[in-house]
CSV table of C-alpha atoms in Angstrom, one decimal:
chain,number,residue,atom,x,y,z
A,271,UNK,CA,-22.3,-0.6,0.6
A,272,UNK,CA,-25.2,-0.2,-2.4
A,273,UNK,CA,-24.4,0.0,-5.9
A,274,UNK,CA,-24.4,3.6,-5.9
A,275,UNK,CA,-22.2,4.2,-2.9
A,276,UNK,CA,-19.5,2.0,-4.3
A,277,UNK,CA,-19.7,3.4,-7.8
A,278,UNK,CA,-19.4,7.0,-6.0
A,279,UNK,CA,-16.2,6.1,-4.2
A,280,UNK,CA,-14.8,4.0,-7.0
A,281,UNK,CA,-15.2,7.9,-8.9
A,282,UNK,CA,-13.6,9.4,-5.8
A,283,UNK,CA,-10.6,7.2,-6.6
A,284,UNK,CA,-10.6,7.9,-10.1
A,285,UNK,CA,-10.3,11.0,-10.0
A,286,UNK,CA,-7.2,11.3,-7.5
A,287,UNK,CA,-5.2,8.6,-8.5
A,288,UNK,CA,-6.0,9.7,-12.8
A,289,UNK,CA,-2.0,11.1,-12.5
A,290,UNK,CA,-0.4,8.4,-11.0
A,291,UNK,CA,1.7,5.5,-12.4
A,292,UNK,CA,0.5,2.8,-13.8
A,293,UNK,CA,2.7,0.6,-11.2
A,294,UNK,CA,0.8,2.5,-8.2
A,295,UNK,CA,-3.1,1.8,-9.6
A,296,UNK,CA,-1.8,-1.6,-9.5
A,297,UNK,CA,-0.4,-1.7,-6.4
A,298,UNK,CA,-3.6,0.0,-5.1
A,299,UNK,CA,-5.8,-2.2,-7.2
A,300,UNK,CA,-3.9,-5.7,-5.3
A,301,UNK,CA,-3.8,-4.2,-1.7
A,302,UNK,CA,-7.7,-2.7,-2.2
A,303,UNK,CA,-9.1,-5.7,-3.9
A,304,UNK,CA,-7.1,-9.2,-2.6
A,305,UNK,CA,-9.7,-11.1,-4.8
A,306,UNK,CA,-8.7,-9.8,-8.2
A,307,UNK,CA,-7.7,-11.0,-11.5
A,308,UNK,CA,-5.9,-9.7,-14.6
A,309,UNK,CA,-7.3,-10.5,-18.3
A,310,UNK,CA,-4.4,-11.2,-20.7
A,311,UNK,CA,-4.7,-11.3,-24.3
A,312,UNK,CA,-1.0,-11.1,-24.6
A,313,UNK,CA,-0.8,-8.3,-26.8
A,314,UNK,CA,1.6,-5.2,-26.4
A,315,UNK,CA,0.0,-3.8,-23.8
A,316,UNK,CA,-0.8,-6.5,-21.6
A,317,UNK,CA,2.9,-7.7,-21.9
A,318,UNK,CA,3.6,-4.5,-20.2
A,319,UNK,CA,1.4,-5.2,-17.4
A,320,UNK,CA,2.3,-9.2,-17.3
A,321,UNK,CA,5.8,-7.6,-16.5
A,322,UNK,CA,4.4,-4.3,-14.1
A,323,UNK,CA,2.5,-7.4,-12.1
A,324,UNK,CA,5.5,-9.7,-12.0
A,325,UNK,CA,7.9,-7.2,-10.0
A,326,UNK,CA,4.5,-5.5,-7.6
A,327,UNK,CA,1.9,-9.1,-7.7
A,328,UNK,CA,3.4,-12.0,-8.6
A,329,UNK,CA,0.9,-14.0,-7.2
A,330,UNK,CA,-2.1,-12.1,-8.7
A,331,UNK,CA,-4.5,-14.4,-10.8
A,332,UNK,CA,-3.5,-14.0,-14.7
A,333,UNK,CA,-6.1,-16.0,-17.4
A,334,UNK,CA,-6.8,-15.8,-20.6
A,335,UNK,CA,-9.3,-16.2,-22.8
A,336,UNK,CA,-8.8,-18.9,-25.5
A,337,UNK,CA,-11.2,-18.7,-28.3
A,338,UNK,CA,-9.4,-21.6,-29.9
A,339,UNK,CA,-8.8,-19.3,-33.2
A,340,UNK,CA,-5.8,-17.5,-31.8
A,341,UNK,CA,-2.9,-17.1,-34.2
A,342,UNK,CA,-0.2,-19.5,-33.4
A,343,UNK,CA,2.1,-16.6,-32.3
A,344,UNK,CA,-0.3,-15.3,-29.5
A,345,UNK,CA,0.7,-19.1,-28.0
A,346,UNK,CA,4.1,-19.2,-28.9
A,347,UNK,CA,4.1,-15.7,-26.9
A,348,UNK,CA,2.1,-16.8,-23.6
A,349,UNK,CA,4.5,-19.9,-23.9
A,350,UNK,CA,7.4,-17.4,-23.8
A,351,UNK,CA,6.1,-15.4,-21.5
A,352,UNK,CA,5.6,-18.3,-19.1
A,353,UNK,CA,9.3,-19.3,-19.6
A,354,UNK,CA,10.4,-15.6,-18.4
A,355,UNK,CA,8.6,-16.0,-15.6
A,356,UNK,CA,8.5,-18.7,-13.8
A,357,UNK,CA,5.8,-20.1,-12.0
A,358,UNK,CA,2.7,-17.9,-13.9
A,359,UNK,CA,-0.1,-20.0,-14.5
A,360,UNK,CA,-1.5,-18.6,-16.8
A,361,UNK,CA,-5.9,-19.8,-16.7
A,362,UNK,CA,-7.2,-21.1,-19.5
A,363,UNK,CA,-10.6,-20.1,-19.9
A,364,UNK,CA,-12.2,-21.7,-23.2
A,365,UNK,CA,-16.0,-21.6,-24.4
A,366,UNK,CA,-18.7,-23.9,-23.4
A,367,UNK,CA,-18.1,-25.6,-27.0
A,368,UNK,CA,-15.9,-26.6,-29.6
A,369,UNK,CA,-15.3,-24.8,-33.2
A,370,UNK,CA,-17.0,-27.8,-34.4
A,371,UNK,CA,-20.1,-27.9,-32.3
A,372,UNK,CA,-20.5,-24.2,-33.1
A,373,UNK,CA,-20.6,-24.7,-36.6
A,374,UNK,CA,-22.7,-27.7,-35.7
A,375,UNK,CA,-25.5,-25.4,-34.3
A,376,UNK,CA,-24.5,-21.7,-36.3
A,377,UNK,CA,-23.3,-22.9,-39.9
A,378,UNK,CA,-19.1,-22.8,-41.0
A,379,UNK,CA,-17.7,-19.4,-40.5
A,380,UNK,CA,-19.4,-18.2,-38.0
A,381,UNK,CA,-17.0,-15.4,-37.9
A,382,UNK,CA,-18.3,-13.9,-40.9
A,383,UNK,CA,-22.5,-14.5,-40.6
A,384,UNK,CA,-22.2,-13.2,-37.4
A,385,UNK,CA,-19.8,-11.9,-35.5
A,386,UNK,CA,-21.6,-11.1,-33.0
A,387,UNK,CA,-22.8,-14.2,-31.9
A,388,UNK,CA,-18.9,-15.8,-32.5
A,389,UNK,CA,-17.4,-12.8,-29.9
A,390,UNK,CA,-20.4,-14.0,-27.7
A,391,UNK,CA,-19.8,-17.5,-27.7
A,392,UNK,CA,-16.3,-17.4,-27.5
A,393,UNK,CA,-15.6,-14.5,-25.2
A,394,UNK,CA,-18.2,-12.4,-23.3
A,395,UNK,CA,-19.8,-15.7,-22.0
A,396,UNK,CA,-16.2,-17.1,-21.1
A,397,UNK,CA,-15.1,-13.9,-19.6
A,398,UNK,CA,-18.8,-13.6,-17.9
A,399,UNK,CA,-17.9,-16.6,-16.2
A,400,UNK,CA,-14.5,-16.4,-14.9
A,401,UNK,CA,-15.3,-13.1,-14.0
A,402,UNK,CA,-17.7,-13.8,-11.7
A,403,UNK,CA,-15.3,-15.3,-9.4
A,404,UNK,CA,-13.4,-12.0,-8.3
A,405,UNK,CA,-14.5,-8.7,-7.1
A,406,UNK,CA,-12.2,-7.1,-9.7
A,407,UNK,CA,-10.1,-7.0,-12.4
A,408,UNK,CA,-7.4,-5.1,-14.5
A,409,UNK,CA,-7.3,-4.7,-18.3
A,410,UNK,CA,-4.8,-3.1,-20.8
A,411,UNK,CA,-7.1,-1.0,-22.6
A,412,UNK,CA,-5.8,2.7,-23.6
A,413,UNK,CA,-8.1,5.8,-24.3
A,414,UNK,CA,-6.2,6.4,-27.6
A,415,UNK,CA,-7.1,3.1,-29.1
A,416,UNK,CA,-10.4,3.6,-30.2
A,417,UNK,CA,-13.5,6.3,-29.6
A,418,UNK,CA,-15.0,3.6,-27.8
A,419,UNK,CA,-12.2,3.8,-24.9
A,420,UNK,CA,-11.8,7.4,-25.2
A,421,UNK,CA,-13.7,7.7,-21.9
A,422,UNK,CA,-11.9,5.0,-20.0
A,423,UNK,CA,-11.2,5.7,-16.6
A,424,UNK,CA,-7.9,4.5,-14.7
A,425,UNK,CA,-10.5,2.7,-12.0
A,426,UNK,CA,-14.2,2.4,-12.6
A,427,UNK,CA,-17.2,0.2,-11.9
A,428,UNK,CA,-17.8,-2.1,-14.8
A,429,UNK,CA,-21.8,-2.4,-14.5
A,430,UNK,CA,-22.3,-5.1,-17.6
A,431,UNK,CA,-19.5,-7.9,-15.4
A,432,UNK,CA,-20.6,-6.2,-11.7
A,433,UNK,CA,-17.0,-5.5,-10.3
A,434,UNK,CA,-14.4,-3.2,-10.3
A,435,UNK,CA,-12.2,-2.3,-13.5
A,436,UNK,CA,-8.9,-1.0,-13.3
A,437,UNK,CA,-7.2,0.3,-16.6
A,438,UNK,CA,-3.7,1.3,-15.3
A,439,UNK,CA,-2.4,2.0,-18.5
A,440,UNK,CA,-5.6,4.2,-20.2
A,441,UNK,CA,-3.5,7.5,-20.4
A,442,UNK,CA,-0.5,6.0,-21.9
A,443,UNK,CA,0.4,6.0,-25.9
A,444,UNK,CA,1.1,3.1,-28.1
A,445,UNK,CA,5.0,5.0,-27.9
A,446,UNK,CA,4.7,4.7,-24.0
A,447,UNK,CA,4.0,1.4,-24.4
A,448,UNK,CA,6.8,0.5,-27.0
A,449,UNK,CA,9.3,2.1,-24.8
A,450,UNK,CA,8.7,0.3,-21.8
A,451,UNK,CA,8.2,-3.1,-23.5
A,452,UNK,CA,12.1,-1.7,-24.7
A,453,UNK,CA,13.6,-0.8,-21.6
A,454,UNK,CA,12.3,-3.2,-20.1
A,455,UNK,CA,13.2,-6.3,-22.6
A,456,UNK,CA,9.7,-7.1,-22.4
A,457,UNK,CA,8.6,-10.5,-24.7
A,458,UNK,CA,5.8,-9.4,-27.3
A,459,UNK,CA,4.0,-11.3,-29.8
A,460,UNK,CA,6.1,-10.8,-32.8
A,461,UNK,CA,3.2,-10.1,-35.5
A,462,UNK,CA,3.4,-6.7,-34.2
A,463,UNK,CA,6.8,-6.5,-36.2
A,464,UNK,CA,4.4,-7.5,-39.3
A,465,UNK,CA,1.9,-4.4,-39.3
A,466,UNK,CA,-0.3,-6.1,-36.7
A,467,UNK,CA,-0.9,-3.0,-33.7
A,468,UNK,CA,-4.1,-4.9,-32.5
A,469,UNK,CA,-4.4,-8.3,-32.7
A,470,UNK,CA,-7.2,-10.8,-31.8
A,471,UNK,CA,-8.4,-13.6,-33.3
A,472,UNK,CA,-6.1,-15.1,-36.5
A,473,UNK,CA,-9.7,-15.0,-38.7
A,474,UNK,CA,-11.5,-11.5,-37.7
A,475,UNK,CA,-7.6,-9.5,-37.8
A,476,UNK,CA,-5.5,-8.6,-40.6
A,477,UNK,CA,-2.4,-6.4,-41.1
A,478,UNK,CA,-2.9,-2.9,-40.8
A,479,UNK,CA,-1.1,-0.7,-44.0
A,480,UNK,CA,1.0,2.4,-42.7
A,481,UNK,CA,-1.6,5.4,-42.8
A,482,UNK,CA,-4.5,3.4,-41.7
A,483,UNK,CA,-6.1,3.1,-38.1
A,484,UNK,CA,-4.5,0.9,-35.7
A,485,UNK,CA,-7.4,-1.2,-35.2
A,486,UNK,CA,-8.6,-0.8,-38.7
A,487,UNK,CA,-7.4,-4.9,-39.0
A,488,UNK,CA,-10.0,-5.8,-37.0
A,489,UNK,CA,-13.2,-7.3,-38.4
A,490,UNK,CA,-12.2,-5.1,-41.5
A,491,UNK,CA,-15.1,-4.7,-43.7
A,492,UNK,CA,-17.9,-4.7,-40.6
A,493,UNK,CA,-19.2,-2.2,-38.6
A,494,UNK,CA,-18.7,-3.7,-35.4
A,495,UNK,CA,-14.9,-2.2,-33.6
A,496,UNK,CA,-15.2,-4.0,-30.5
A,497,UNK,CA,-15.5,-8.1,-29.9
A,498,UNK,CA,-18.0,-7.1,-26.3
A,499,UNK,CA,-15.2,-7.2,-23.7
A,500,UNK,CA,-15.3,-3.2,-22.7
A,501,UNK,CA,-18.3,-1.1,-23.4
């Protein structure tokens, strides 16, 4: 099967399975695509799906991306996380160098000269990598969260990694996902208790005033919205 073919059906599928439940993308995604993996970045919505893959996948490849400037609560949360349930190893996937090599080679702060280049280095490279490994992989992304996402599809090909990207959750709202994280008793990073909706690395995300956009905390005062990840 070419590129096109399999883009074609992967719209086929999109399109009939845009109504169903999250849980059923994901049980189609794990039955259709054995070698897949899910990218964790243990915020609200990808507790929900840590949990939705727990009861359909449990065995289903979980990693994350460590940029090594997380905020100490996005660890204290995969380290709950792993204590509900038992047996997730969660992958560590770091960059090729340390903070201190890359200010080495880019200058201190990195984060603000460029951000750019810091996502790059600490992200898109790691998550080209890891990536390469599977045929697929499911993300936590919602349509609402940006205008960047707005045209998400539940299942799609992702051309810039070369596999197949499921977004089970893309029609959902941040209430949908605050009530199933409830009924659910679903462990979350607790800074979203402290006006943090979106939350990425502890230097390029601050806390977000009621009134403003949910992801206005991140890289506040630059253009850029997204760190590379999704297009």
């Amino acid at each position: 099967m070419n590129l096109f073919e399999k883009e074609a059906l992967i719209a086929q599928k999109a399109v009939e399975l845009e109504n169903a439940t999250p849980e059923d993308i994901i049980r189609f995604a794990v039955e259709t695509f054995p070698n897949i993996t899910f990218a964790c970045s243990f915020g609200a919505e990808d507790v929900v799906l840590v949990d939705m893959l727990q009861k359909i996948s449990p065995k289903t490849d979980i990693f994350y991306l460590d940029t090594d400037f997380h905020f100490k609560e996005t660890y204290e949360t995969r380290d709950r996380l792993a204590e509900r349930y038992p047996g997730i190893p969660f992958v560590e996937v770091k960059p090729e160098i340390t903070p201190e090599e890359q200010a080495a080679q880019f200058g201190d702060e990195l984060w603000k000269s460029n951000a750019n280049q810091c996502c790059d280095i600490r992200k898109v490279q790691p998550l080209t990598k890891i990536l390469s490994q599977y045929e697929a992989w499911i993300t936590g992304i919602r349509r609402d969260q940006a205008p960047t996402r707005a045209n998400s599809k539940k299942i799609e090909y992702d051309v810039k990694f070369g596999l197949v990207k499921f977004n089970p959750i893309a029609s959902w709202t941040s209430e949908d996902v605050w009530q199933y994280i409830r009924d659910n008793n679903v462990v979350y990073n607790p800074l979203h208790d402290n006006y943090y909706p979106s939350i990425g690395c502890e230097y390029c995300t601050r806390q977000v005033m009621p009134g403003e956009d949910p992801r206005a905390g991140r890289w506040s005062g630059q253009e850029k919205t997204e760190c590379g990840l999704h297009k």
